[in-house]
Amino acid sequence: QSALTQPPSASGSPGQSVTISCTGTSSDVGYYKYVSWYQQHPGKAPKLMIYEVSQRPSGVPDRFSGSKSGNTASLTVSGLQADDEADYYCLSYVAINNLVFGGGTKLTVL
Amino acid sequence: QVQLQESGPGLVKPSETLSLTCVVSGYSISSGYYWGWIRRPPGKELEWVGSISYSGSTYYRPSLKSRVTISVETSKNQFSLKLSSVTAADTAVYYCARQMSYNNGWAIDYWGQGTLVTVSS
């Protein structure tokens, strides 16, 4: 199972919006609604930001949103803040009983 | 607050068995959820290793299935990973995690801090 494709980097200025893509295939991202997104600051454990494509766990600001079109899922961060600077990873379920991650995107707040 | 903490040897010899334990606090494993292991080899992407349900059903990464065993010890509120016949390719930071149900796509809602395991003689 190949890893999902994410851009290695993304950037934006404070207050702006940034969208990070996660491209898979018709067997994973394109077939299932089971895409989740994680934020990881250096030296910290990853944190769940989005699950089931667009669901936000309790405590995650509504500045973070997720969507999907075809084989590509996206994470949008609106109203960028300095603390949003981190690595972001996507994850998709793939049959049968398997999971595949994206390569990660380093988000820089300029 | 749910917390997970990995423990185990940081250095394992080639061909031997890697063994890690994850102690869970703030939640009883026997109450539900799935419990999994994820790793990141140096310079590579995160890789799901396998998961176990609270009732003991196991699910493994197909490419590792012949070498992986995940078990749960509810009396100690912990679960374990064993990976046999390791090679340098198994060198990675290993994370333990709590996963949501299949209906939530096995999303990972809590992670451990991770522990580096190096395979070297």
PDB file of N, CA and C in Angstrom, chain B residues 28-78:
ATOM      1  N   SER B  28      -9.982   2.833  31.008  1.00  0.00           N
ATOM      2  CA  SER B  28      -9.835   1.397  31.136  1.00  0.00           C
ATOM      3  C   SER B  28      -9.888   0.739  29.759  1.00  0.00           C
ATOM      4  N   ILE B  29      -8.839   0.037  29.391  1.00  0.00           N
ATOM      5  CA  ILE B  29      -8.770  -0.625  28.083  1.00  0.00           C
ATOM      6  C   ILE B  29      -9.972  -1.523  27.847  1.00  0.00           C
ATOM      7  N   SER B  30     -10.439  -2.183  28.880  1.00  0.00           N
ATOM      8  CA  SER B  30     -11.536  -3.143  28.729  1.00  0.00           C
ATOM      9  C   SER B  30     -12.878  -2.458  28.462  1.00  0.00           C
ATOM     10  N   SER B  31     -12.905  -1.132  28.530  1.00  0.00           N
ATOM     11  CA  SER B  31     -14.155  -0.399  28.310  1.00  0.00           C
ATOM     12  C   SER B  31     -14.464  -0.166  26.847  1.00  0.00           C
ATOM     13  N   GLY B  32     -13.481  -0.303  25.995  1.00  0.00           N
ATOM     14  CA  GLY B  32     -13.755  -0.109  24.576  1.00  0.00           C
ATOM     15  C   GLY B  32     -12.572   0.441  23.805  1.00  0.00           C
ATOM     16  N   TYR B  33     -12.842   0.887  22.583  1.00  0.00           N
ATOM     17  CA  TYR B  33     -11.848   1.440  21.662  1.00  0.00           C
ATOM     18  C   TYR B  33     -10.906   0.357  21.134  1.00  0.00           C
ATOM     19  N   TYR B  34     -10.062   0.779  20.220  1.00  0.00           N
ATOM     20  CA  TYR B  34      -9.000  -0.049  19.694  1.00  0.00           C
ATOM     21  C   TYR B  34      -7.678   0.530  20.183  1.00  0.00           C
ATOM     22  N   TRP B  35      -6.661  -0.299  20.229  1.00  0.00           N
ATOM     23  CA  TRP B  35      -5.367   0.095  20.772  1.00  0.00           C
ATOM     24  C   TRP B  35      -4.303  -0.315  19.768  1.00  0.00           C
ATOM     25  N   GLY B  36      -3.530   0.650  19.325  1.00  0.00           N
ATOM     26  CA  GLY B  36      -2.659   0.356  18.206  1.00  0.00           C
ATOM     27  C   GLY B  36      -1.224   0.817  18.353  1.00  0.00           C
ATOM     28  N   TRP B  37      -0.429   0.393  17.390  1.00  0.00           N
ATOM     29  CA  TRP B  37       0.975   0.778  17.295  1.00  0.00           C
ATOM     30  C   TRP B  37       1.229   1.387  15.923  1.00  0.00           C
ATOM     31  N   ILE B  38       1.930   2.487  15.929  1.00  0.00           N
ATOM     32  CA  ILE B  38       2.321   3.191  14.714  1.00  0.00           C
ATOM     33  C   ILE B  38       3.821   3.447  14.815  1.00  0.00           C
ATOM     34  N   ARG B  39       4.523   3.446  13.703  1.00  0.00           N
ATOM     35  CA  ARG B  39       5.958   3.723  13.754  1.00  0.00           C
ATOM     36  C   ARG B  39       6.352   4.684  12.660  1.00  0.00           C
ATOM     37  N   ARG B  40       7.495   5.351  12.852  1.00  0.00           N
ATOM     38  CA  ARG B  40       8.063   6.191  11.809  1.00  0.00           C
ATOM     39  C   ARG B  40       9.551   5.899  11.672  1.00  0.00           C
ATOM     40  N   PRO B  41       9.921   5.201  10.607  1.00  0.00           N
ATOM     41  CA  PRO B  41      11.358   4.992  10.343  1.00  0.00           C
ATOM     42  C   PRO B  41      12.030   6.326  10.045  1.00  0.00           C
ATOM     43  N   PRO B  42      13.307   6.445  10.302  1.00  0.00           N
ATOM     44  CA  PRO B  42      14.013   7.717  10.044  1.00  0.00           C
ATOM     45  C   PRO B  42      13.845   8.164   8.606  1.00  0.00           C
ATOM     46  N   GLY B  43      13.393   9.395   8.425  1.00  0.00           N
ATOM     47  CA  GLY B  43      13.277   9.960   7.088  1.00  0.00           C
ATOM     48  C   GLY B  43      12.094   9.449   6.271  1.00  0.00           C
ATOM     49  N   LYS B  44      11.239   8.661   6.904  1.00  0.00           N
ATOM     50  CA  LYS B  44      10.097   8.107   6.171  1.00  0.00           C
ATOM     51  C   LYS B  44       8.780   8.512   6.820  1.00  0.00           C
ATOM     52  N   GLU B  45       7.676   8.141   6.158  1.00  0.00           N
ATOM     53  CA  GLU B  45       6.375   8.533   6.681  1.00  0.00           C
ATOM     54  C   GLU B  45       5.933   7.603   7.808  1.00  0.00           C
ATOM     55  N   LEU B  46       4.913   8.059   8.525  1.00  0.00           N
ATOM     56  CA  LEU B  46       4.300   7.232   9.550  1.00  0.00           C
ATOM     57  C   LEU B  46       3.738   5.965   8.921  1.00  0.00           C
ATOM     58  N   GLU B  47       3.758   4.894   9.707  1.00  0.00           N
ATOM     59  CA  GLU B  47       3.338   3.589   9.196  1.00  0.00           C
ATOM     60  C   GLU B  47       2.533   2.887  10.287  1.00  0.00           C
ATOM     61  N   TRP B  48       1.315   2.515   9.968  1.00  0.00           N
ATOM     62  CA  TRP B  48       0.506   1.758  10.922  1.00  0.00           C
ATOM     63  C   TRP B  48       1.061   0.346  11.019  1.00  0.00           C
ATOM     64  N   VAL B  49       1.254  -0.143  12.245  1.00  0.00           N
ATOM     65  CA  VAL B  49       1.804  -1.473  12.459  1.00  0.00           C
ATOM     66  C   VAL B  49       0.679  -2.482  12.726  1.00  0.00           C
ATOM     67  N   GLY B  50      -0.243  -2.109  13.598  1.00  0.00           N
ATOM     68  CA  GLY B  50      -1.336  -3.007  13.906  1.00  0.00           C
ATOM     69  C   GLY B  50      -2.164  -2.498  15.061  1.00  0.00           C
ATOM     70  N   SER B  51      -3.303  -3.148  15.294  1.00  0.00           N
ATOM     71  CA  SER B  51      -4.218  -2.720  16.350  1.00  0.00           C
ATOM     72  C   SER B  51      -4.884  -3.935  16.983  1.00  0.00           C
ATOM     73  N   ILE B  52      -5.395  -3.719  18.180  1.00  0.00           N
ATOM     74  CA  ILE B  52      -6.144  -4.745  18.876  1.00  0.00           C
ATOM     75  C   ILE B  52      -7.382  -4.102  19.482  1.00  0.00           C
ATOM     76  N   SER B  53      -8.496  -4.802  19.403  1.00  0.00           N
ATOM     77  CA  SER B  53      -9.710  -4.284  20.019  1.00  0.00           C
ATOM     78  C   SER B  53      -9.708  -4.592  21.505  1.00  0.00           C
ATOM     79  N   TYR B  54     -10.598  -3.937  22.229  1.00  0.00           N
ATOM     80  CA  TYR B  54     -10.664  -4.172  23.664  1.00  0.00           C
ATOM     81  C   TYR B  54     -11.027  -5.629  23.963  1.00  0.00           C
ATOM     82  N   SER B  55     -11.658  -6.287  23.004  1.00  0.00           N
ATOM     83  CA  SER B  55     -12.071  -7.679  23.201  1.00  0.00           C
ATOM     84  C   SER B  55     -11.005  -8.659  22.710  1.00  0.00           C
ATOM     85  N   GLY B  56      -9.907  -8.132  22.131  1.00  0.00           N
ATOM     86  CA  GLY B  56      -8.805  -9.000  21.739  1.00  0.00           C
ATOM     87  C   GLY B  56      -8.683  -9.322  20.265  1.00  0.00           C
ATOM     88  N   SER B  57      -9.539  -8.792  19.428  1.00  0.00           N
ATOM     89  CA  SER B  57      -9.401  -9.010  17.982  1.00  0.00           C
ATOM     90  C   SER B  57      -8.218  -8.195  17.464  1.00  0.00           C
ATOM     91  N   THR B  58      -7.397  -8.835  16.630  1.00  0.00           N
ATOM     92  CA  THR B  58      -6.184  -8.165  16.157  1.00  0.00           C
ATOM     93  C   THR B  58      -6.229  -7.901  14.655  1.00  0.00           C
ATOM     94  N   TYR B  59      -5.553  -6.843  14.267  1.00  0.00           N
ATOM     95  CA  TYR B  59      -5.468  -6.408  12.879  1.00  0.00           C
ATOM     96  C   TYR B  59      -4.040  -5.956  12.643  1.00  0.00           C
ATOM     97  N   TYR B  60      -3.396  -6.500  11.612  1.00  0.00           N
ATOM     98  CA  TYR B  60      -1.990  -6.193  11.390  1.00  0.00           C
ATOM     99  C   TYR B  60      -1.758  -5.652   9.993  1.00  0.00           C
ATOM    100  N   ARG B  61      -0.718  -4.835   9.875  1.00  0.00           N
ATOM    101  CA  ARG B  61      -0.269  -4.373   8.563  1.00  0.00           C
ATOM    102  C   ARG B  61       0.095  -5.604   7.744  1.00  0.00           C
ATOM    103  N   PRO B  62      -0.448  -5.725   6.547  1.00  0.00           N
ATOM    104  CA  PRO B  62      -0.208  -6.959   5.761  1.00  0.00           C
ATOM    105  C   PRO B  62       1.274  -7.313   5.599  1.00  0.00           C
ATOM    106  N   SER B  63       2.118  -6.312   5.379  1.00  0.00           N
ATOM    107  CA  SER B  63       3.532  -6.602   5.126  1.00  0.00           C
ATOM    108  C   SER B  63       4.273  -7.051   6.385  1.00  0.00           C
ATOM    109  N   LEU B  64       3.671  -6.864   7.558  1.00  0.00           N
ATOM    110  CA  LEU B  64       4.311  -7.243   8.817  1.00  0.00           C
ATOM    111  C   LEU B  64       3.608  -8.410   9.501  1.00  0.00           C
ATOM    112  N   LYS B  65       2.518  -8.846   8.930  1.00  0.00           N
ATOM    113  CA  LYS B  65       1.628  -9.789   9.599  1.00  0.00           C
ATOM    114  C   LYS B  65       2.331 -11.038  10.128  1.00  0.00           C
ATOM    115  N   SER B  66       3.299 -11.537   9.380  1.00  0.00           N
ATOM    116  CA  SER B  66       3.957 -12.783   9.795  1.00  0.00           C
ATOM    117  C   SER B  66       4.896 -12.585  10.981  1.00  0.00           C
ATOM    118  N   ARG B  67       5.212 -11.325  11.318  1.00  0.00           N
ATOM    119  CA  ARG B  67       6.192 -11.071  12.376  1.00  0.00           C
ATOM    120  C   ARG B  67       5.609 -10.337  13.585  1.00  0.00           C
ATOM    121  N   VAL B  68       4.374  -9.889  13.494  1.00  0.00           N
ATOM    122  CA  VAL B  68       3.811  -9.021  14.534  1.00  0.00           C
ATOM    123  C   VAL B  68       2.813  -9.760  15.428  1.00  0.00           C
ATOM    124  N   THR B  69       2.904  -9.449  16.716  1.00  0.00           N
ATOM    125  CA  THR B  69       1.885  -9.896  17.661  1.00  0.00           C
ATOM    126  C   THR B  69       1.557  -8.737  18.596  1.00  0.00           C
ATOM    127  N   ILE B  70       0.288  -8.411  18.688  1.00  0.00           N
ATOM    128  CA  ILE B  70      -0.171  -7.399  19.639  1.00  0.00           C
ATOM    129  C   ILE B  70      -1.107  -8.085  20.620  1.00  0.00           C
ATOM    130  N   SER B  71      -0.882  -7.817  21.884  1.00  0.00           N
ATOM    131  CA  SER B  71      -1.707  -8.433  22.921  1.00  0.00           C
ATOM    132  C   SER B  71      -2.111  -7.379  23.942  1.00  0.00           C
ATOM    133  N   VAL B  72      -3.157  -7.688  24.692  1.00  0.00           N
ATOM    134  CA  VAL B  72      -3.646  -6.747  25.695  1.00  0.00           C
ATOM    135  C   VAL B  72      -3.692  -7.445  27.059  1.00  0.00           C
ATOM    136  N   GLU B  73      -3.326  -6.715  28.074  1.00  0.00           N
ATOM    137  CA  GLU B  73      -3.364  -7.229  29.451  1.00  0.00           C
ATOM    138  C   GLU B  73      -4.250  -6.279  30.257  1.00  0.00           C
ATOM    139  N   THR B  74      -5.524  -6.608  30.314  1.00  0.00           N
ATOM    140  CA  THR B  74      -6.490  -5.686  30.920  1.00  0.00           C
ATOM    141  C   THR B  74      -6.244  -5.486  32.416  1.00  0.00           C
ATOM    142  N   SER B  75      -5.729  -6.502  33.093  1.00  0.00           N
ATOM    143  CA  SER B  75      -5.501  -6.384  34.543  1.00  0.00           C
ATOM    144  C   SER B  75      -4.463  -5.309  34.864  1.00  0.00           C
ATOM    145  N   LYS B  76      -3.555  -5.081  33.917  1.00  0.00           N
ATOM    146  CA  LYS B  76      -2.525  -4.056  34.109  1.00  0.00           C
ATOM    147  C   LYS B  76      -2.825  -2.804  33.291  1.00  0.00           C
ATOM    148  N   ASN B  77      -3.952  -2.831  32.578  1.00  0.00           N
ATOM    149  CA  ASN B  77      -4.344  -1.723  31.690  1.00  0.00           C
ATOM    150  C   ASN B  77      -3.218  -1.354  30.741  1.00  0.00           C
ATOM    151  N   GLN B  78      -2.703  -2.349  30.066  1.00  0.00           N
ATOM    152  CA  GLN B  78      -1.628  -2.125  29.122  1.00  0.00           C
ATOM    153  C   GLN B  78      -1.745  -3.065  27.931  1.00  0.00           C
TER     154      GLN B  78
END
